[in-house]
C-alpha positions as protocol buffer text, in pm:
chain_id: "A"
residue {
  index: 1
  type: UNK
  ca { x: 5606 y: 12200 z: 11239 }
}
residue {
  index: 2
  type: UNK
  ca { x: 5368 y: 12311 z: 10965 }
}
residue {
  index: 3
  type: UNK
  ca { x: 5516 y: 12451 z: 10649 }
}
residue {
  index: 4
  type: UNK
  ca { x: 5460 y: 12662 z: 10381 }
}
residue {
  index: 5
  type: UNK
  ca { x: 5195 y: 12727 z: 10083 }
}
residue {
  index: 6
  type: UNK
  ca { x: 5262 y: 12857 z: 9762 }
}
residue {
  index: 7
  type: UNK
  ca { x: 4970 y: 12975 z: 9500 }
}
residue {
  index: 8
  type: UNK
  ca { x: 5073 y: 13111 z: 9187 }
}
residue {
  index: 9
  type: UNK
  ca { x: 4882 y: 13254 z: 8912 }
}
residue {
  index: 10
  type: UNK
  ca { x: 5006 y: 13081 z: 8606 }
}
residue {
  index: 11
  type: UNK
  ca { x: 5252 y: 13121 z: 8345 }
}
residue {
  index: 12
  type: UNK
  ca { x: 5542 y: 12991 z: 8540 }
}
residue {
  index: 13
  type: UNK
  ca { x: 5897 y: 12900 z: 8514 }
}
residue {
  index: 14
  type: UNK
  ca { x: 5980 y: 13272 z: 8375 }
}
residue {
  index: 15
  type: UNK
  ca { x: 6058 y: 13625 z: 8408 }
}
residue {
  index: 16
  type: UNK
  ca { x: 5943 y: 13781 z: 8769 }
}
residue {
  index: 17
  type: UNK
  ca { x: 5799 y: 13466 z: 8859 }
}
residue {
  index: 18
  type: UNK
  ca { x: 6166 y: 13389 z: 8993 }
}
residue {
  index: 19
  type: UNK
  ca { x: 6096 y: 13565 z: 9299 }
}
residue {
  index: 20
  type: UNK
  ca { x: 5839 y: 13353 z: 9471 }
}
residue {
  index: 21
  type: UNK
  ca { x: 6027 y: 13062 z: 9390 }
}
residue {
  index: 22
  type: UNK
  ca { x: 6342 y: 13202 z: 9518 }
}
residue {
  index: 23
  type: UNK
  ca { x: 6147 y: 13210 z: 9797 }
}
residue {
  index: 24
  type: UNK
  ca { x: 6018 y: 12896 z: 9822 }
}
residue {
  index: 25
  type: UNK
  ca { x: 6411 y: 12735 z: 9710 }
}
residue {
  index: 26
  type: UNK
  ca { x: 6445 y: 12910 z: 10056 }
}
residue {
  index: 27
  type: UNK
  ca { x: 6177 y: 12833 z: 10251 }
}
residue {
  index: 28
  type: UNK
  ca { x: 6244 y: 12497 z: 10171 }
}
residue {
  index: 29
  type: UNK
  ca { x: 6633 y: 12457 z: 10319 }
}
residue {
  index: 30
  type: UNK
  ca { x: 6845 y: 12615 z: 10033 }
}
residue {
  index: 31
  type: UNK
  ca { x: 6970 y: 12514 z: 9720 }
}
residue {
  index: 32
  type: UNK
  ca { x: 7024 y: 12155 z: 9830 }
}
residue {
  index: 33
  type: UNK
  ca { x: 6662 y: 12109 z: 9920 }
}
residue {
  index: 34
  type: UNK
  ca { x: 6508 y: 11797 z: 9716 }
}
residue {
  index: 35
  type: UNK
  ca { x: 6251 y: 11917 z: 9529 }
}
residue {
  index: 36
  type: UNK
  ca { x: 6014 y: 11705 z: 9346 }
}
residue {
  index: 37
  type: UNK
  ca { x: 5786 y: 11864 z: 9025 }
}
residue {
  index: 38
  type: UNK
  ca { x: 5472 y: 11735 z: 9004 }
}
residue {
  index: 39
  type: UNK
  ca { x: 5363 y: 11679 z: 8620 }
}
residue {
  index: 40
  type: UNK
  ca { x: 4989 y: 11526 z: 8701 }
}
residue {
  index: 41
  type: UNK
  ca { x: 4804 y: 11844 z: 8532 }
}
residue {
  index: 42
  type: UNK
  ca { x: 4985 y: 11813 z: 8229 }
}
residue {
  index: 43
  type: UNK
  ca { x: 4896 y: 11424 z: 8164 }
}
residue {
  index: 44
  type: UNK
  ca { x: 4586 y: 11447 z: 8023 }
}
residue {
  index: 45
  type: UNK
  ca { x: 4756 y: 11580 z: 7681 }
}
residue {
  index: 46
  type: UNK
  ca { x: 5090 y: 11347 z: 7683 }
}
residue {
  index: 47
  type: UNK
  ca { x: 5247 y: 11664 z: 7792 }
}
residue {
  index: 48
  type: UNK
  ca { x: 5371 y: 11539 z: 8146 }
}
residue {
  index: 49
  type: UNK
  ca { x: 5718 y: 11470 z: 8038 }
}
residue {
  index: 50
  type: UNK
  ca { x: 5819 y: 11813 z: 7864 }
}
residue {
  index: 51
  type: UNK
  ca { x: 5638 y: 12012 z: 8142 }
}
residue {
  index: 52
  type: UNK
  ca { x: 5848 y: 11828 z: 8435 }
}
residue {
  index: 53
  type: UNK
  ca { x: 6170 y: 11899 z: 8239 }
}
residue {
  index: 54
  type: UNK
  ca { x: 6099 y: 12233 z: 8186 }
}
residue {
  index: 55
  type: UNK
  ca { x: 6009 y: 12269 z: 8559 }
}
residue {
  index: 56
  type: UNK
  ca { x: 6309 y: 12086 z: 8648 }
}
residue {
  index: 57
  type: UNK
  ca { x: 6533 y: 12288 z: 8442 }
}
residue {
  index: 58
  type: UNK
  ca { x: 6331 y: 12594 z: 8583 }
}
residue {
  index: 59
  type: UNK
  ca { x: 6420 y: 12507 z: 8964 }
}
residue {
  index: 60
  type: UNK
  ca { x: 6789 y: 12433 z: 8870 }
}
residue {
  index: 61
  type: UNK
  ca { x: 6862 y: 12782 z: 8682 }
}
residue {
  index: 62
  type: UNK
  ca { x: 6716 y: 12907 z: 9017 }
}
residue {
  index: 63
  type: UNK
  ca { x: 7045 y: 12726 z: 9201 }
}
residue {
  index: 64
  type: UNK
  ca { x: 6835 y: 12456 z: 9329 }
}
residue {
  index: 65
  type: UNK
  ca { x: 7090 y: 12165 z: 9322 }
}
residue {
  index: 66
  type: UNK
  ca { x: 6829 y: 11821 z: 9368 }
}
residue {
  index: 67
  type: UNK
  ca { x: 6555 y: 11859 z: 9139 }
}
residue {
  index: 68
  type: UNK
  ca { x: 6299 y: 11586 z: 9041 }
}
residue {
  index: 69
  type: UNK
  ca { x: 5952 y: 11529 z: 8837 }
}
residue {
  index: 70
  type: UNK
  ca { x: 5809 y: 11181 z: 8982 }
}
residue {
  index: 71
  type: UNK
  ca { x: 5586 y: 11002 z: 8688 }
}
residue {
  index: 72
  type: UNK
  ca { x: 5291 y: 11069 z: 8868 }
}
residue {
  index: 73
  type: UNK
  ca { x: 5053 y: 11131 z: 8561 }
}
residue {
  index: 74
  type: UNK
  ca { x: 4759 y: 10841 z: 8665 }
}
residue {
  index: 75
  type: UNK
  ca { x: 4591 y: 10681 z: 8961 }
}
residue {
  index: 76
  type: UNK
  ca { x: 4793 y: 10425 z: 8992 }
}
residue {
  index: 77
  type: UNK
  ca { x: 5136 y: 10593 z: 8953 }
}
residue {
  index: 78
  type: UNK
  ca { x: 4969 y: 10834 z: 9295 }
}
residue {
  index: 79
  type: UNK
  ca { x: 5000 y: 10528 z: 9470 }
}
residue {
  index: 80
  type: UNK
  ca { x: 5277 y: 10407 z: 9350 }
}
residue {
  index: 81
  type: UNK
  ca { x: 5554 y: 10356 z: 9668 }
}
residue {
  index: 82
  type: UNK
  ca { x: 5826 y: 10494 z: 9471 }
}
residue {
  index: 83
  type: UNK
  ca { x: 5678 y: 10786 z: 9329 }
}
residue {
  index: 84
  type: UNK
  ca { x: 5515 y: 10772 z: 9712 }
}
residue {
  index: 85
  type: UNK
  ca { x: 5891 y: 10787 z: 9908 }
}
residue {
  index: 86
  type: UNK
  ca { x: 6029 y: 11073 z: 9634 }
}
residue {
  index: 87
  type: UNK
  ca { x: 5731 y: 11288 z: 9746 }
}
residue {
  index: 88
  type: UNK
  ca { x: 5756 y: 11225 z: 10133 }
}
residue {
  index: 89
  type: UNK
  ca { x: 6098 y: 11317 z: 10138 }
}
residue {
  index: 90
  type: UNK
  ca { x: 6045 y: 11636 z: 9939 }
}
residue {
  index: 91
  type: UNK
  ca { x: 6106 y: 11984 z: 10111 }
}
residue {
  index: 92
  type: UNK
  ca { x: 5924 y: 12155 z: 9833 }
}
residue {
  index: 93
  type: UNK
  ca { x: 5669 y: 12010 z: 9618 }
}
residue {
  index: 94
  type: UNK
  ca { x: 5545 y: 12188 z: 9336 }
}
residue {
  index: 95
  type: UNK
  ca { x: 5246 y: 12116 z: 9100 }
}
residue {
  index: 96
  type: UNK
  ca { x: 5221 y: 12217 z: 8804 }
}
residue {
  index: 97
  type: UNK
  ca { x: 4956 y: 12373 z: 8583 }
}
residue {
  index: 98
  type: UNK
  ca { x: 4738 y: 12211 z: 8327 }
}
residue {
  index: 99
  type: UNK
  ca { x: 4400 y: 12006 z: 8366 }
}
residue {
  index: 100
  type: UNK
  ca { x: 4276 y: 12147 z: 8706 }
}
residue {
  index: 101
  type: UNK
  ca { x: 3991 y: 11835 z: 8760 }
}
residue {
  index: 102
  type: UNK
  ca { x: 4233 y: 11540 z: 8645 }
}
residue {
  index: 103
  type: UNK
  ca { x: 4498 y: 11640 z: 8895 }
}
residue {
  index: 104
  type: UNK
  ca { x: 4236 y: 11676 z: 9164 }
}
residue {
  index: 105
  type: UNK
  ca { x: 4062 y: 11399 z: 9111 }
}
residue {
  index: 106
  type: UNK
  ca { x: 4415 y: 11217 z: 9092 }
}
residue {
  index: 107
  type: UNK
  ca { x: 4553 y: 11294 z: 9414 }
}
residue {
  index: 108
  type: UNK
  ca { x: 4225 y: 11307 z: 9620 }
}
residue {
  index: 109
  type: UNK
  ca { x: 4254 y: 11011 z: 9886 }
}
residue {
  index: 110
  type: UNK
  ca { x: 4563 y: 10877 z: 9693 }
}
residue {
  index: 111
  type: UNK
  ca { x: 4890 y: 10753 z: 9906 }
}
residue {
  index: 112
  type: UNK
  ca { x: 5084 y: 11064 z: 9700 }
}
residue {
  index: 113
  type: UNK
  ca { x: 4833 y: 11325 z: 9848 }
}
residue {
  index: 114
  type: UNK
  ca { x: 4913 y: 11168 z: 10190 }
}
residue {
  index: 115
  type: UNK
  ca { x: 5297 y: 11158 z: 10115 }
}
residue {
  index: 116
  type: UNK
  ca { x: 5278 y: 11575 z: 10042 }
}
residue {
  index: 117
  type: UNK
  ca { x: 5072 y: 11622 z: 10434 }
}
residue {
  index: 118
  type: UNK
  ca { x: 5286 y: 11448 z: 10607 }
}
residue {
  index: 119
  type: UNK
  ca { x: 5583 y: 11647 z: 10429 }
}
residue {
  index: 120
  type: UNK
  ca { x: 5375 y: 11980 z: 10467 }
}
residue {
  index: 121
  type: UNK
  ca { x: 5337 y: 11903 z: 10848 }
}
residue {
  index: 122
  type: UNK
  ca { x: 5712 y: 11839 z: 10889 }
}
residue {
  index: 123
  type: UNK
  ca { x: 5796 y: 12172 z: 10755 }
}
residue {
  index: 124
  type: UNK
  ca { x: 5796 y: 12152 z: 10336 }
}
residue {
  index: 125
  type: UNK
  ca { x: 5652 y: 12358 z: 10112 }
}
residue {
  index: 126
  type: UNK
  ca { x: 5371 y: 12315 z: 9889 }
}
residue {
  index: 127
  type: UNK
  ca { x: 5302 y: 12494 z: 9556 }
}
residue {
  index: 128
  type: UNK
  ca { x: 5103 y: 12511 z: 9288 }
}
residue {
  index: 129
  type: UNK
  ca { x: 5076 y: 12685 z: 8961 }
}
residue {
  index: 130
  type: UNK
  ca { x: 4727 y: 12770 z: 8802 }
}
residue {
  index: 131
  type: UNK
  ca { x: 4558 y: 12422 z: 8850 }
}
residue {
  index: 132
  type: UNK
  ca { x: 4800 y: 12326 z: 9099 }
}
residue {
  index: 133
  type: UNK
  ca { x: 4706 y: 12623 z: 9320 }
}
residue {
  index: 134
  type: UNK
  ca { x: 4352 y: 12575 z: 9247 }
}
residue {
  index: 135
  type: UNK
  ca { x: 4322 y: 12247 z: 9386 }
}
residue {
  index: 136
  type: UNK
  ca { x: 4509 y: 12289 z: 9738 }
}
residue {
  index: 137
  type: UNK
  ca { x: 4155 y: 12504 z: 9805 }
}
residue {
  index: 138
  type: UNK
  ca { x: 3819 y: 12440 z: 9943 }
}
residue {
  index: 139
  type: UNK
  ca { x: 3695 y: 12447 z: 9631 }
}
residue {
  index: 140
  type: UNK
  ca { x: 3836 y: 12515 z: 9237 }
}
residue {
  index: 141
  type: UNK
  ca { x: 3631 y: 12562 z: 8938 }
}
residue {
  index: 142
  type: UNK
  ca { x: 3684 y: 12324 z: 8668 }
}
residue {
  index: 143
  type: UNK
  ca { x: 3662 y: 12458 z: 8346 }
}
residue {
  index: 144
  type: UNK
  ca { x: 3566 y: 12154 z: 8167 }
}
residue {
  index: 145
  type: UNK
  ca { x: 3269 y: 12077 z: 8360 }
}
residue {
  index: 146
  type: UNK
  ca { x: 3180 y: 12459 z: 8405 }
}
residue {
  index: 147
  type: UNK
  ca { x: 3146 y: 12362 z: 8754 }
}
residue {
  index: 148
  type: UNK
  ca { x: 3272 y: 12380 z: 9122 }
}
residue {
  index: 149
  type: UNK
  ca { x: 3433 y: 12091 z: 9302 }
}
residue {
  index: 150
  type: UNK
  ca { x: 3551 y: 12015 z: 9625 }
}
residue {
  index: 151
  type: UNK
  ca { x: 3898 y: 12069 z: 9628 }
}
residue {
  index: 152
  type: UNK
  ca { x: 4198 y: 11884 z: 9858 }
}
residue {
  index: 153
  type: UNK
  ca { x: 4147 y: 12162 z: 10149 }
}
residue {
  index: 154
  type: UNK
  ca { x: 4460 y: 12284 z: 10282 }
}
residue {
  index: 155
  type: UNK
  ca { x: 4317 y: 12664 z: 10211 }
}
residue {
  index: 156
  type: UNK
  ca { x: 3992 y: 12619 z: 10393 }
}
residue {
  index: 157
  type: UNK
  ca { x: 3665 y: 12853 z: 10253 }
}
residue {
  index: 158
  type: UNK
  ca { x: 3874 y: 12981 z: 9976 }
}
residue {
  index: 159
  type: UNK
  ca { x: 3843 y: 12920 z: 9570 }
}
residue {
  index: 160
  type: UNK
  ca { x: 4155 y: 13016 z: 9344 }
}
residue {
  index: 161
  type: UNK
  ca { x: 4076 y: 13249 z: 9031 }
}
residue {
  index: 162
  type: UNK
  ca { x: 4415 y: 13188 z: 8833 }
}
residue {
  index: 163
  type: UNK
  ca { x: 4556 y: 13429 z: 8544 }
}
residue {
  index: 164
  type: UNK
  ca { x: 4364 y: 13704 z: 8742 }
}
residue {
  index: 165
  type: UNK
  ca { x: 4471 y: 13984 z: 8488 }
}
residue {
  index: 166
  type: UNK
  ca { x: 4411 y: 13768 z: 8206 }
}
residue {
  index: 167
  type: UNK
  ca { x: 4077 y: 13534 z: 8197 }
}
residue {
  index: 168
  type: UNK
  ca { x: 4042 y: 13447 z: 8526 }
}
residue {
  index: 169
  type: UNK
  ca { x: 3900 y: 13789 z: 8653 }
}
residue {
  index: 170
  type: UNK
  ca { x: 3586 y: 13708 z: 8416 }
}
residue {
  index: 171
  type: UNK
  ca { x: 3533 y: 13374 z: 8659 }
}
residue {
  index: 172
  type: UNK
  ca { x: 3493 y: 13637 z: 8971 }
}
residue {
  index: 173
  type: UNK
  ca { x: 3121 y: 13728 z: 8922 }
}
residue {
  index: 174
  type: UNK
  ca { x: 2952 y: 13387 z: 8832 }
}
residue {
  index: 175
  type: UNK
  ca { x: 3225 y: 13238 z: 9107 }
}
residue {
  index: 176
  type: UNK
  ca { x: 3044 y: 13500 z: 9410 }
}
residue {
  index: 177
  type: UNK
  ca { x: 2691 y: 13342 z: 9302 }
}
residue {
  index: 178
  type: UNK
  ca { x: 2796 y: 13009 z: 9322 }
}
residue {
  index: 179
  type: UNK
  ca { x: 3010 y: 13025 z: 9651 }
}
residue {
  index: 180
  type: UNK
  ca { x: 2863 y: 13391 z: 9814 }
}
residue {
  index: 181
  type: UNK
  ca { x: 3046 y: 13305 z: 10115 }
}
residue {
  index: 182
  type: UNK
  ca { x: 3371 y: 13170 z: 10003 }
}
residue {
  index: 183
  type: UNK
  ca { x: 3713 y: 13404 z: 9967 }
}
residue {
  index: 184
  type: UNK
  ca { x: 3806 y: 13407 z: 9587 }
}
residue {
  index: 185
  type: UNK
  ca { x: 4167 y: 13480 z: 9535 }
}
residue {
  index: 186
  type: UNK
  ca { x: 4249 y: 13627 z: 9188 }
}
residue {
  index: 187
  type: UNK
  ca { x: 4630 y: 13554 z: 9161 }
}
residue {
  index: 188
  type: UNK
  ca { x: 4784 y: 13731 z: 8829 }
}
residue {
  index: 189
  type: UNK
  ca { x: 5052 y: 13528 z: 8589 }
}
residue {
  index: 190
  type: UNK
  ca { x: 5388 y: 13498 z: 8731 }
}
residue {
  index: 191
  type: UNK
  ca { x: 5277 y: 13622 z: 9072 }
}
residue {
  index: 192
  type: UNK
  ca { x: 5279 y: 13417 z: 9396 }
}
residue {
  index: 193
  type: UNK
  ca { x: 5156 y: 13440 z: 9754 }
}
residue {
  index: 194
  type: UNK
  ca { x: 5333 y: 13286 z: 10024 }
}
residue {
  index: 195
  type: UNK
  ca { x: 5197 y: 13300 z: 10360 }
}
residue {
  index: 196
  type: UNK
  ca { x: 5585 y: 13338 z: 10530 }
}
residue {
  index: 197
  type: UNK
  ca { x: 5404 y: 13652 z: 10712 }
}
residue {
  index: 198
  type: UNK
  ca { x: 5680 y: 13784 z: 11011 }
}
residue {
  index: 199
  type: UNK
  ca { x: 5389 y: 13803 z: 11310 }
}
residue {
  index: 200
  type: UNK
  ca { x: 5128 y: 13527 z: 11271 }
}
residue {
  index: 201
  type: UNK
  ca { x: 5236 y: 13355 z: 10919 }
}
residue {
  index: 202
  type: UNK
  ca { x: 4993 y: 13086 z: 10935 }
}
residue {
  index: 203
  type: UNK
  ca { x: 4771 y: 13365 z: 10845 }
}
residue {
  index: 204
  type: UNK
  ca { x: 5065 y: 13625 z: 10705 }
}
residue {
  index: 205
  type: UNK
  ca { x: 5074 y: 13617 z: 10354 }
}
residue {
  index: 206
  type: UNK
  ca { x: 5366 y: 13817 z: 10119 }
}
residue {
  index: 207
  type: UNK
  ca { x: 5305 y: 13867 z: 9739 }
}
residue {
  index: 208
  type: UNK
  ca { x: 5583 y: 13782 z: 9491 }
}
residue {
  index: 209
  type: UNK
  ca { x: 5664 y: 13868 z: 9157 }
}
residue {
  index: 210
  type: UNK
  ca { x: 5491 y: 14060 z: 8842 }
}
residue {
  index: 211
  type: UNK
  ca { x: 5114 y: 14187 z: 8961 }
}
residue {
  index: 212
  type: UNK
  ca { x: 4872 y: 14149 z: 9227 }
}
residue {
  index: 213
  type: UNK
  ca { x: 4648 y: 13928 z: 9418 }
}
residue {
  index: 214
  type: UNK
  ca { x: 4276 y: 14018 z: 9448 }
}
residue {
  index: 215
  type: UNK
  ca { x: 4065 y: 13881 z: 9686 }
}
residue {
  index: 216
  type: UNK
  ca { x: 3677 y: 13901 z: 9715 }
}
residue {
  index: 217
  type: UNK
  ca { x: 3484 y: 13882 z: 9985 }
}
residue {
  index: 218
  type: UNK
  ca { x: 3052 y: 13917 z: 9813 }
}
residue {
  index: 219
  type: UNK
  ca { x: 3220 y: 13995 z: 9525 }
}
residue {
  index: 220
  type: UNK
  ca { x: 3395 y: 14341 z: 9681 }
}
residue {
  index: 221
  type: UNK
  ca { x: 3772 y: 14319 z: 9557 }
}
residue {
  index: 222
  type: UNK
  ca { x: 4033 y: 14424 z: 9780 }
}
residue {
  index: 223
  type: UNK
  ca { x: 4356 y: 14463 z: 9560 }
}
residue {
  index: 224
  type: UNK
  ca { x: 4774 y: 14350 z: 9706 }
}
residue {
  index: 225
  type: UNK
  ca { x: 5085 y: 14473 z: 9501 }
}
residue {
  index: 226
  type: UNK
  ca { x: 5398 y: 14235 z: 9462 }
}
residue {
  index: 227
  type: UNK
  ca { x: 5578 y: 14325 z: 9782 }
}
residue {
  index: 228
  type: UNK
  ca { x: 5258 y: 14407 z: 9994 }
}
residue {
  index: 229
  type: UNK
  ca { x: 5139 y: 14156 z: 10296 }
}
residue {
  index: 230
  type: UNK
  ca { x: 4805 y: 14093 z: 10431 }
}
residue {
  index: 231
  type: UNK
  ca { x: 4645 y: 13887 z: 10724 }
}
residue {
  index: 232
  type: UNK
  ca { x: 4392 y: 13665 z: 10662 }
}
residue {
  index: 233
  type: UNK
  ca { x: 4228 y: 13307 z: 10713 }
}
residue {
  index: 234
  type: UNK
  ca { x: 3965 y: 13362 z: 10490 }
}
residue {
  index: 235
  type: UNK
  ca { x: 3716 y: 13300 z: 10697 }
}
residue {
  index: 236
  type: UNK
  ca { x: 3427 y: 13522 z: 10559 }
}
């Protein structure tokens, strides 16, 4: 029983950005769903600590009853059978934003990244916020490096452009040269898109929250209002 995907835009644990994780509280069982907050993104800067809190506290004023943020802030802590077991028995996982290449190079081919499959597969959600959404793609954009890298693949032939209305609508053109025939999704700040479509929803997607989600396809946008669905599985 596959499960869920969250992207969001950024700027989370506020205002509007409530309703996609309402969503997702639901999607994942209810209030009593564990949750675990994943802090990885926000390690590089010795901010990992204060960013799980506040995403803990986030998920709880939301009603959400069993609310954790593993240590997973290195390497070794991804493989670390504790951290491993919280993860595997999560029903939503959530990662946070922050230092998009750190936390993908973290989690790719660790025992964590495994631990959040085999939960997706049994029926959990997965989310991400900013970096977090950028790395569940084919392929993110790392800042840092100024270049594209492969990303952990659960959104095959697609590359997140995160704070849409803000910076990350300036990424779209130099993003079409480098991947022409990859699906860029421009999510605004405290907007989500969960694909919990009614007809086909491994290809249904709903947007949640503040603004819009953009997606290009050759670098022609095709805009979708909070409340508006689409079909697609980005395939080109």
């Amino acid at each position: 029983m596959q499960g869920y995907l969250l992207l969001e835009g950024g700027a989370e644990f506020g205002g509007q950005m409530s309703q996609p994780d309402l969503r997702a509280i639901e999607l994942a069982g209810g209030p009593d769903a564990p949750i675990s907050i994943i802090p990885t993104a926000a390690a590089p800067d010795n901010n990992h600590q204060r960013a799980g809190r506040n995403g803990v506290n986030w998920f709880k004023s939301l009603g959400a009853t069993r609310v954790e943020s593993p240590a997973l802030i290195d390497k070794a802590s991804a493989d670390d059978p504790a951290v491993v077991e919280v993860i595997r028995q999560s029903r939503l996982i959530y990662m946070l934003g922050g230092f998009t290449g750190y936390l993908g190079e973290t989690l790719k081919g660790s025992a964590s990244w495994q631990a959040m499959l085999q939960a997706y597969f049994k029926g959990a959600v997965i989310a991400g916020s900013s970096a977090g959404a950028m790395v569940m793609c084919q392929y993110y954009f790392d800042p840092g490096k100024r270049q594209v890298v492969e990303g952990l693949g659960l959104l095959p032939n697609t590359c997140v452009l995160p704070h849409h209305n803000n910076f990350g609508k300036n990424w779209a053109q130099q993003l079409t040269i480098l991947l022409p025939t990859v699906v860029l999704i421009g999510i605004d700040e405290r907007t989500g898109m969960i694909d919990d479509g009614d007809n086909d929803r491994k290809i249904g997607w709903r947007v949640y929250g503040q603004g819009a989600v953009t997606l290009y396809r050759g670098g022609k946008p095709t805009v979708y209002k909070a409340g508006e669905s689409f079909n697609d599985d980005f395939s080109h």
